[in-house]
XYZ file of C-alpha atoms in Angstrom:
610
model
C -9.458 -30.555 42.733
C -8.153 -27.840 41.209
C -9.691 -25.330 39.125
C -7.696 -25.980 36.642
C -9.121 -29.232 36.391
C -13.038 -27.862 36.663
C -12.642 -26.096 34.154
C -11.612 -29.176 32.230
C -14.284 -31.202 33.320
C -16.533 -28.635 32.279
C -15.230 -28.409 28.747
C -14.642 -32.014 28.275
C -18.802 -32.309 28.854
C -19.081 -29.740 25.890
C -16.790 -30.975 23.361
C -18.555 -34.945 23.586
C -22.369 -33.394 23.473
C -20.755 -31.378 20.781
C -18.419 -34.450 19.175
C -22.267 -35.788 18.827
C -23.915 -33.855 17.427
C -21.022 -32.810 14.938
C -20.587 -36.627 13.933
C -24.690 -37.414 14.068
C -24.095 -34.306 11.353
C -21.275 -36.010 9.606
C -23.492 -39.045 8.971
C -26.687 -37.194 7.563
C -24.601 -35.543 5.368
C -23.142 -38.494 3.552
C -26.642 -40.563 3.084
C -27.663 -36.654 2.096
C -24.739 -36.781 -0.136
C -25.433 -40.044 -1.642
C -29.065 -39.688 -2.377
C -28.056 -36.435 -4.174
C -25.215 -38.176 -6.307
C -27.598 -41.109 -7.458
C -29.709 -38.018 -9.488
C -27.056 -36.239 -10.750
C -24.770 -38.719 -11.824
C -26.839 -42.024 -13.184
C -29.733 -40.635 -14.571
C -28.615 -37.293 -16.585
C -26.572 -38.420 -18.974
C -28.909 -40.517 -20.562
C -31.139 -37.884 -20.066
C -29.224 -35.115 -22.053
C -28.262 -38.295 -24.608
C -32.552 -39.047 -25.404
C -31.835 -35.581 -25.812
C -29.255 -35.276 -28.493
C -30.944 -37.830 -29.839
C -34.303 -36.761 -30.489
C -32.642 -33.437 -31.809
C -30.979 -35.054 -34.334
C -33.669 -36.575 -35.429
C -35.716 -34.885 -35.882
C -33.261 -33.327 -38.055
C -32.820 -36.214 -40.339
C -36.550 -36.460 -40.954
C -35.842 -32.288 -42.340
C -33.559 -34.331 -44.218
C -36.077 -36.303 -45.624
C -38.431 -34.093 -46.678
C -36.018 -31.432 -48.416
C -34.822 -34.809 -51.143
C -38.870 -34.945 -51.708
C -39.151 -31.164 -52.022
C -36.440 -32.142 -55.019
C -33.233 -30.663 -52.634
C -31.457 -34.259 -53.159
C -27.931 -33.757 -52.338
C -29.010 -31.299 -49.681
C -30.720 -33.741 -48.189
C -28.207 -36.319 -47.958
C -25.497 -34.482 -46.575
C -27.446 -33.336 -43.568
C -28.983 -36.906 -43.444
C -25.620 -38.238 -42.459
C -24.252 -35.462 -40.561
C -26.200 -36.138 -38.274
C -26.620 -39.725 -38.542
C -23.573 -39.622 -36.320
C -24.930 -37.528 -34.432
C -27.862 -39.930 -33.219
C -25.044 -43.127 -33.409
C -22.997 -41.643 -31.150
C -25.585 -40.216 -28.870
C -26.927 -43.843 -28.289
C -23.606 -45.534 -27.563
C -23.190 -43.295 -24.773
C -26.741 -43.495 -24.373
C -26.603 -47.117 -23.844
C -23.057 -47.095 -21.923
C -24.221 -45.267 -19.076
C -27.562 -47.773 -18.255
C -27.930 -47.886 -14.582
C -31.899 -48.361 -14.318
C -34.829 -50.908 -14.708
C -35.771 -50.567 -18.570
C -33.448 -49.310 -20.254
C -31.546 -51.851 -22.194
C -35.546 -52.868 -24.230
C -35.695 -49.494 -25.089
C -32.750 -48.736 -26.620
C -33.397 -52.016 -28.570
C -35.961 -50.424 -30.018
C -34.504 -47.488 -30.878
C -31.149 -49.106 -32.236
C -33.430 -51.298 -34.059
C -36.309 -48.713 -35.055
C -33.013 -46.559 -36.036
C -32.140 -48.584 -38.399
C -35.128 -49.442 -40.007
C -35.341 -45.692 -40.443
C -31.930 -45.489 -42.036
C -33.201 -48.130 -44.622
C -36.024 -46.735 -46.175
C -34.251 -43.573 -46.219
C -31.454 -45.575 -48.310
C -34.031 -46.845 -50.566
C -35.712 -43.356 -51.309
C -32.200 -41.908 -52.140
C -31.703 -44.912 -54.143
C -35.216 -45.352 -55.647
C -34.251 -41.767 -56.321
C -30.587 -42.130 -58.146
C -31.888 -45.358 -60.373
C -35.420 -44.550 -62.533
C -34.849 -40.653 -61.647
C -39.179 -40.751 -60.803
C -40.056 -37.603 -58.363
C -41.392 -38.617 -55.041
C -45.043 -38.337 -53.736
C -46.450 -36.535 -50.648
C -48.207 -39.602 -49.509
C -45.655 -42.157 -50.009
C -43.634 -39.821 -47.033
C -46.111 -39.932 -45.003
C -47.628 -43.634 -45.519
C -43.440 -45.365 -45.852
C -41.208 -42.600 -43.602
C -43.333 -41.471 -41.422
C -44.323 -43.564 -39.134
C -40.867 -45.456 -38.275
C -39.651 -41.948 -37.870
C -42.135 -41.663 -35.377
C -42.048 -45.173 -33.717
C -37.740 -43.645 -32.929
C -38.781 -40.572 -31.524
C -41.469 -42.288 -28.891
C -38.973 -44.607 -27.933
C -36.428 -42.170 -27.502
C -38.812 -39.561 -25.808
C -39.437 -42.985 -23.581
C -35.966 -43.060 -22.716
C -35.965 -39.512 -21.345
C -39.468 -40.242 -19.656
C -37.614 -42.947 -17.741
C -34.996 -40.922 -16.494
C -36.946 -38.020 -15.552
C -38.972 -40.703 -13.265
C -36.683 -41.774 -11.853
C -34.753 -38.605 -10.770
C -37.942 -37.243 -9.906
C -38.160 -40.167 -7.993
C -34.374 -40.306 -6.112
C -34.792 -36.730 -5.759
C -37.627 -37.424 -3.032
C -36.084 -40.127 -1.276
C -32.906 -37.043 -0.836
C -35.723 -34.521 0.267
C -37.332 -37.450 3.197
C -33.640 -38.373 3.846
C -32.548 -34.119 4.068
C -35.560 -33.926 6.101
C -34.749 -36.739 8.864
C -31.631 -35.177 8.415
C -32.480 -31.582 9.860
C -35.027 -32.811 12.206
C -33.058 -36.229 14.213
C -29.600 -33.390 14.162
C -31.920 -30.974 15.531
C -33.442 -33.475 18.315
C -29.899 -34.189 19.126
C -28.535 -30.541 19.430
C -30.621 -29.573 21.177
C -30.477 -32.082 23.877
C -26.765 -31.679 23.173
C -26.891 -27.610 24.140
C -30.329 -28.064 27.644
C -27.544 -30.832 29.363
C -23.764 -28.659 27.709
C -25.900 -25.242 29.196
C -27.513 -27.046 32.496
C -23.893 -28.293 33.248
C -22.076 -24.644 32.245
C -24.410 -23.099 34.846
C -23.704 -24.798 37.417
C -19.823 -24.996 36.384
C -19.969 -21.352 36.221
C -21.956 -20.150 39.839
C -19.822 -22.744 41.647
C -16.288 -20.248 40.044
C -17.793 -17.299 39.685
C -19.064 -16.902 43.663
C -15.679 -16.753 45.317
C -14.541 -14.119 42.330
C -17.737 -11.874 44.039
C -15.598 -11.857 47.013
C -12.801 -11.036 45.521
C -14.907 -8.375 44.155
C -16.286 -7.009 46.576
C -12.090 -7.486 48.510
C -10.726 -4.569 45.837
C -13.213 -2.001 46.430
C -12.782 -2.020 50.250
C -8.253 -2.314 49.322
C -9.370 0.795 46.837
C -11.428 3.105 49.590
C -8.719 2.316 52.445
C -9.302 -0.624 54.275
C -6.497 -2.063 53.975
C -7.761 -4.849 57.042
C -10.379 -6.551 54.159
C -9.194 -10.077 54.375
C -10.861 -12.775 52.060
C -11.833 -16.210 52.397
C -12.663 -18.377 50.692
C -12.315 -22.700 51.708
C -11.292 -24.303 47.983
C -8.693 -25.807 47.807
C -7.679 -25.136 43.677
C -6.029 -22.256 42.688
C -8.826 -19.142 43.698
C -8.350 -20.579 47.723
C -4.297 -20.190 46.322
C -4.932 -16.830 45.534
C -6.866 -15.997 48.676
C -3.430 -16.076 50.496
C -1.748 -13.998 48.564
C -4.336 -11.578 47.609
C -5.178 -11.202 51.774
C -0.627 -11.418 51.652
C -0.943 -7.921 49.063
C -3.374 -6.260 51.303
C -1.462 -6.751 54.191
C 1.813 -5.556 52.592
C -0.746 -2.725 51.400
C -1.687 -1.054 54.722
C 2.254 -1.194 55.394
C 3.098 0.670 52.741
C 0.728 3.361 53.372
C 1.402 2.651 57.009
C 5.039 4.257 55.576
C 5.244 8.491 55.123
C 4.988 9.273 51.555
C 6.515 12.643 52.078
C 9.218 11.833 49.820
C 7.340 10.225 46.919
C 5.243 13.899 47.266
C 8.671 15.638 47.114
C 10.191 14.150 44.239
C 7.067 15.048 42.084
C 6.897 18.555 43.790
C 10.702 18.368 41.911
C 9.713 17.057 38.576
C 6.961 19.258 38.260
C 9.505 22.089 39.257
C 11.465 21.130 36.428
C 9.344 21.489 33.221
C 7.537 24.229 35.081
C 11.363 26.085 34.917
C 12.304 25.367 31.274
C 11.610 27.971 29.281
C 11.734 25.474 26.206
C 7.848 24.439 26.149
C 6.575 20.911 26.575
C 3.808 19.280 25.359
C 2.669 15.393 26.005
C 0.437 13.988 23.857
C -1.201 9.882 24.302
C -1.603 7.903 20.762
C -4.832 9.236 20.041
C -2.437 13.046 19.666
C -4.868 13.963 23.105
C -2.857 16.213 25.048
C -1.960 15.125 28.417
C 0.816 17.233 29.537
C 1.990 20.587 28.957
C 4.931 23.346 31.197
C 3.782 26.677 31.733
C 6.013 27.721 28.739
C 4.229 26.354 26.126
C 0.746 27.701 28.353
C 2.694 31.291 27.873
C 3.754 30.420 23.944
C 0.038 28.608 22.735
C -1.863 31.229 24.948
C -4.167 28.760 26.705
C -5.217 28.559 30.645
C -5.165 26.012 33.035
C -7.963 24.330 32.202
C -8.297 24.705 28.067
C -5.434 21.962 27.763
C -6.419 19.484 28.845
C -9.870 18.756 26.402
C -7.807 19.629 23.212
C -6.218 17.299 20.557
C -3.060 18.320 18.018
C -5.643 19.777 15.631
C -6.644 22.031 18.286
C -3.317 24.405 19.133
C -1.250 24.110 15.845
C -2.384 25.186 12.299
C 0.439 23.493 10.332
C -0.477 20.168 9.805
C 2.643 18.929 9.443
C 3.364 19.367 13.100
C 0.672 16.396 14.241
C 1.013 14.718 10.590
C 5.212 13.614 12.089
C 3.978 12.883 16.269
C 1.111 10.842 13.619
C 3.945 9.280 12.116
C 5.687 8.533 15.061
C 2.772 6.822 16.732
C 2.192 4.026 13.993
C 5.372 3.942 13.135
C 6.563 4.158 16.846
C 9.874 5.464 15.451
C 11.794 8.968 16.119
C 11.544 11.342 12.539
C 14.929 12.212 11.073
C 13.485 14.915 9.934
C 15.817 18.006 8.659
C 16.094 20.776 10.589
C 15.228 22.923 7.721
C 11.517 21.255 7.965
C 11.004 21.546 12.006
C 10.415 24.577 12.438
C 6.939 26.078 13.014
C 5.086 30.401 13.522
C 3.489 31.144 15.464
C 2.228 34.834 15.340
C 2.505 36.933 18.475
C 1.218 40.010 18.927
C 1.667 42.198 16.177
C 5.175 39.811 15.081
C 5.319 36.206 14.944
C 7.535 34.475 16.762
C 9.747 30.963 15.006
C 9.646 27.686 17.358
C 12.602 24.625 16.045
C 10.667 21.943 17.588
C 11.463 17.759 17.971
C 9.489 15.079 18.451
C 10.513 12.686 21.303
C 9.101 8.776 21.918
C 7.718 7.987 25.118
C 7.624 4.420 26.069
C 7.079 2.238 28.736
C 9.208 -1.028 30.937
C 7.368 -3.496 27.699
C 8.680 -1.417 25.472
C 5.097 0.555 23.826
C 4.862 3.116 22.454
C 2.750 5.274 25.328
C 2.796 9.233 24.509
C 4.717 11.130 22.556
C 6.632 14.973 23.857
C 6.994 17.648 20.997
C 9.952 20.308 21.922
C 9.302 23.922 21.095
C 12.548 25.875 20.892
C 12.582 29.186 20.699
C 14.826 30.261 17.360
C 13.227 33.464 16.414
C 16.867 35.309 17.552
C 18.382 32.826 16.233
C 16.367 33.415 13.207
C 17.060 37.455 13.294
C 20.691 36.473 13.411
C 20.516 34.904 10.976
C 18.901 37.283 8.863
C 20.709 40.140 10.031
C 23.846 37.980 8.366
C 22.162 37.838 4.888
C 21.441 41.353 5.502
C 25.127 42.506 5.670
C 26.628 39.245 2.933
C 23.911 41.107 0.621
C 24.661 45.117 1.831
C 28.865 43.829 1.836
C 28.842 42.056 -1.046
C 27.004 44.539 -2.987
C 29.163 46.738 -2.261
C 32.956 45.164 -3.101
C 31.131 44.746 -6.924
C 31.817 47.851 -7.867
C 36.258 47.658 -6.596
C 36.229 45.499 -7.994
C 34.644 45.397 -11.370
C 37.523 49.004 -11.451
C 39.926 46.981 -9.708
C 39.763 43.930 -12.791
C 39.175 45.944 -14.999
C 42.480 48.151 -14.207
C 44.375 45.056 -14.598
C 42.832 44.109 -17.367
C 44.668 47.310 -18.933
C 47.464 46.532 -17.162
C 48.061 42.742 -19.113
C 46.442 44.132 -22.256
C 48.765 47.478 -22.232
C 51.698 47.567 -20.266
C 52.385 43.696 -20.196
C 54.731 44.216 -23.131
C 56.864 45.815 -21.201
C 57.148 44.448 -17.969
C 59.093 41.395 -17.036
C 58.536 37.951 -17.166
C 58.344 38.083 -13.419
C 56.225 41.095 -13.589
C 53.559 39.404 -16.077
C 52.868 36.438 -14.065
C 52.397 38.834 -11.048
C 49.694 40.888 -12.957
C 48.165 37.923 -14.286
C 47.821 36.194 -11.280
C 45.938 39.168 -10.047
C 43.480 39.384 -12.621
C 42.846 35.670 -12.182
C 42.233 36.030 -8.478
C 40.410 39.350 -8.963
C 37.532 37.822 -10.393
C 37.251 34.917 -8.779
C 36.900 37.443 -5.975
C 34.300 38.648 -8.386
C 32.322 35.575 -9.023
C 32.798 35.029 -5.209
C 31.067 38.060 -4.778
C 28.265 37.240 -7.181
C 27.541 34.595 -5.723
C 27.230 35.208 -2.537
C 24.669 37.826 -3.480
C 22.957 35.180 -4.697
C 22.983 33.712 -2.912
C 21.482 36.246 -0.064
C 18.650 37.181 -1.761
C 17.753 33.811 -2.059
C 17.650 34.062 1.370
C 16.282 36.660 2.006
C 13.337 35.393 -0.276
C 14.460 38.082 -2.476
C 14.414 36.017 -5.670
C 11.733 36.703 -8.490
C 10.658 33.629 -8.922
C 8.607 32.895 -12.304
C 6.648 29.803 -12.745
C 4.906 28.116 -15.393
C 4.752 24.875 -16.477
C 8.219 24.126 -18.330
C 8.494 19.979 -20.058
C 11.838 18.609 -18.750
C 13.160 17.683 -22.185
C 14.075 21.965 -22.376
C 15.138 22.306 -19.639
C 18.052 19.098 -20.501
C 18.614 20.820 -23.960
C 18.946 24.427 -23.095
C 21.443 22.823 -20.188
C 22.944 20.814 -22.584
C 23.012 23.650 -25.946
C 25.860 25.303 -22.464
C 28.414 23.221 -22.848
C 28.448 21.691 -26.571
C 32.564 22.772 -26.603
C 33.628 21.905 -23.150
C 32.306 18.400 -24.276
C 34.266 18.331 -27.498
C 37.766 19.984 -25.778
C 37.720 17.875 -23.239
C 36.142 14.065 -24.350
C 33.604 13.656 -22.814
C 29.555 12.685 -23.496
C 26.905 14.101 -22.336
C 23.509 11.850 -22.769
C 20.038 12.211 -21.568
C 17.430 9.901 -20.006
C 13.562 10.851 -19.716
C 11.008 8.176 -18.626
C 7.440 7.962 -21.284
C 4.553 10.311 -20.836
C 6.732 12.816 -18.622
C 4.784 15.359 -17.293
C 5.865 19.417 -17.026
C 7.525 20.985 -14.816
C 6.311 23.766 -12.201
C 9.571 25.881 -12.281
C 11.419 29.384 -13.591
C 12.526 28.180 -16.428
C 15.845 29.984 -15.732
C 17.105 29.909 -12.197
C 16.156 25.759 -12.658
C 18.331 25.941 -16.096
C 20.935 27.589 -13.945
C 20.813 23.741 -11.680
C 21.096 22.466 -13.845
C 23.714 23.977 -15.443
C 25.780 24.001 -12.346
C 25.455 20.424 -11.186
C 26.957 19.511 -15.144
C 29.511 21.593 -14.471
C 30.985 20.313 -11.582
C 31.221 17.323 -13.476
C 32.902 17.902 -15.960
C 35.536 18.998 -13.312
C 35.662 16.315 -11.639
C 35.569 13.479 -14.832
C 38.769 12.333 -16.698
C 38.763 12.234 -20.266
C 36.442 9.590 -22.293
C 34.184 10.063 -19.874
C 29.982 10.091 -19.547
C 27.717 12.681 -18.087
C 24.084 11.528 -18.365
C 20.959 13.345 -17.278
C 17.747 11.518 -15.946
C 14.644 12.837 -14.760
C 11.146 10.524 -13.923
C 7.911 11.062 -11.805
C 7.349 9.680 -8.538
C 4.870 11.028 -7.226
C 3.334 14.349 -7.690
C 7.073 14.853 -7.752
C 9.044 14.707 -10.455
C 13.143 12.968 -9.669
C 15.733 15.562 -11.884
C 18.996 13.904 -11.442
C 23.483 14.170 -12.696
C 25.059 11.275 -13.023
C 28.505 11.376 -13.805
C 31.124 8.558 -13.381
C 34.274 10.128 -12.089
C 36.019 9.692 -8.437
C 33.047 10.653 -6.310
C 32.813 12.170 -3.017
C 33.415 10.672 -0.031
C 31.424 9.396 2.397
C 32.072 12.532 4.954
C 31.491 15.301 2.935
C 27.727 13.922 1.377
C 26.720 15.120 5.116
C 27.629 18.942 4.291
C 28.564 18.931 0.279
C 25.363 21.536 -0.072
C 26.983 24.329 2.769
C 28.059 27.540 2.172
C 32.124 27.860 1.361
C 32.542 23.816 1.497
C 34.591 21.648 -0.753
C 36.180 18.281 -0.835
C 39.745 17.944 -0.011
C 41.778 17.442 -2.321
C 39.433 17.864 -5.552
C 39.635 21.704 -5.372
C 39.044 23.242 -9.159
C 38.847 27.329 -8.448
C 35.138 26.661 -7.670
C 33.768 29.548 -5.056
C 32.083 26.805 -2.419
C 28.745 28.518 -2.680
C 27.347 26.748 -6.143
C 25.493 23.891 -4.418
C 24.523 26.099 -1.445
C 23.017 28.150 -4.112
C 21.220 25.437 -6.423
C 19.928 23.830 -2.760
C 17.987 27.408 -2.019
C 16.560 27.576 -5.405
C 15.420 23.443 -4.856
C 13.977 25.302 -1.913
C 12.319 28.084 -3.148
C 10.259 25.057 -6.439
C 9.255 23.624 -3.484
C 11.569 21.020 -4.355
C 14.653 19.225 -2.451
C 18.146 17.710 -3.637
C 20.442 15.381 -2.406
C 23.879 12.576 -3.662
C 23.960 9.897 -3.932
C 27.847 8.064 -4.184
C 28.742 4.460 -3.781
C 32.714 4.556 -3.135
C 33.885 4.313 -6.396
C 30.739 4.439 -8.694
C 30.886 8.366 -9.412
C 28.125 10.732 -8.156
C 25.018 11.130 -8.657
C 22.824 14.731 -7.724
C 19.268 14.351 -7.489
C 16.374 17.386 -6.441
C 12.665 17.031 -6.797
C 10.121 19.683 -8.671
C 6.011 19.401 -8.565
C 4.576 18.303 -11.028
C 2.406 20.473 -13.020
C -1.260 21.124 -12.272
């Protein structure tokens, strides 16, 4: 018999006993449900009807007393209203006759109530003809006995149904008690038998498994000559044969030369040690599982410290650990811009800058097994970038004075000497005038960009309403919009909060984006300003219906001196780069969306003012 059949037989016996218990319990529950249904459905309606008839009858008695007290109209009205109520509940009680004795009581109630109604009619008719006053003795002698008889019959109907309901409840309790005891006895017997059978079967199955465990311990200690003897013909017997073959093969592999494996491992360690970039390996719990010497040096870690550290213990900047945690949770390597992948670590009296990258490690089954963090030292590159920016700033500053003088000279020539020059000379002078002013704009943009990149720009942060920023930007283009026949509108969501920004700098960003849109939008076109809140930032956008930006330029349009081929309109190619730096200085981001044929939408974010 196979192991599968043994287990199936064991479970089958247990399931049979469980089925018996379930069937017995269901039978008892059905009986209990029928008893409970009898309690609720057969008597409850009659009890409610009797209660309401007593209530309506007592209100009619109050109406009779009103007639005796002289308020005849109110008494008649109250009596007739409750008469309809009484008759309605009497009809329901007659429709719900379920127990013995109810028909007689209902007949007594019906005949008594008819006499009570005739008594009331006689009183009201007598009062209406002779106009004689009614005396209290007449109520006690003629009306009250009839009322009391009907009321007692209604109460008797209620008591009869309550007694029947109580008897049914007692019967249901007896059924429930018998069900509990009988189910407990059957379940206990089934449990004992199933437990005994399970213990017996488990012992038969576990005995060979113990032998496997003992053999595994011997193999792990280096004894590859161990053999497992299982005398069964089921799967465990076949597993024993496979296990013995595996032990034999392991013994053969153990006898092989493992120097090649050790050599490959040492080669890998040597490669990691020779890498000058820092390399750290984390498990899925963000615990350090590997670190190369370069990373130990820059983190100032000892030999033992690296094996007990977590990510938060190494990096003061939480963004790095958050990025690693996000990679572990999603299983996808993050796509982060280079400027957001730079961390600064102290070194002596100075500091060094590192560009980090996160790579997921996957096993053979493509499951995430770890994370590799690479730290590339870019301190020298940052220093070169800083020197370049300072050089550009110095050169731009030095060029401003001669360009200003040259521009003034050309302007004076155009103003005073252009009349005495020939047509070609005036055209050359006009071209020089335009190029000088273009050079001045380029130098000014370079100087502004260099100041922003060097962190020398002064920002005056304040809480500014977005509507104020839009109004200032729109005011700059009043006449230009009329000349070009272009519509400039703005759309703001309700309850839009203020933003934390330098109003002048952000207005410059908006005017630059609007100016770019006006350069390329056609006559009769439309430029739209929009803003909405998303999370802790406000998104501001400038959308036009112009020709748009080709896809190959959208990823590099914010770089220096990049202009769309065929769409140059006299710009310096630095406006969007300056916009990007200003937005970054405010803690936001800027991007462009330009589907083919649908214009361009430039969007940037600003933090909400606290």
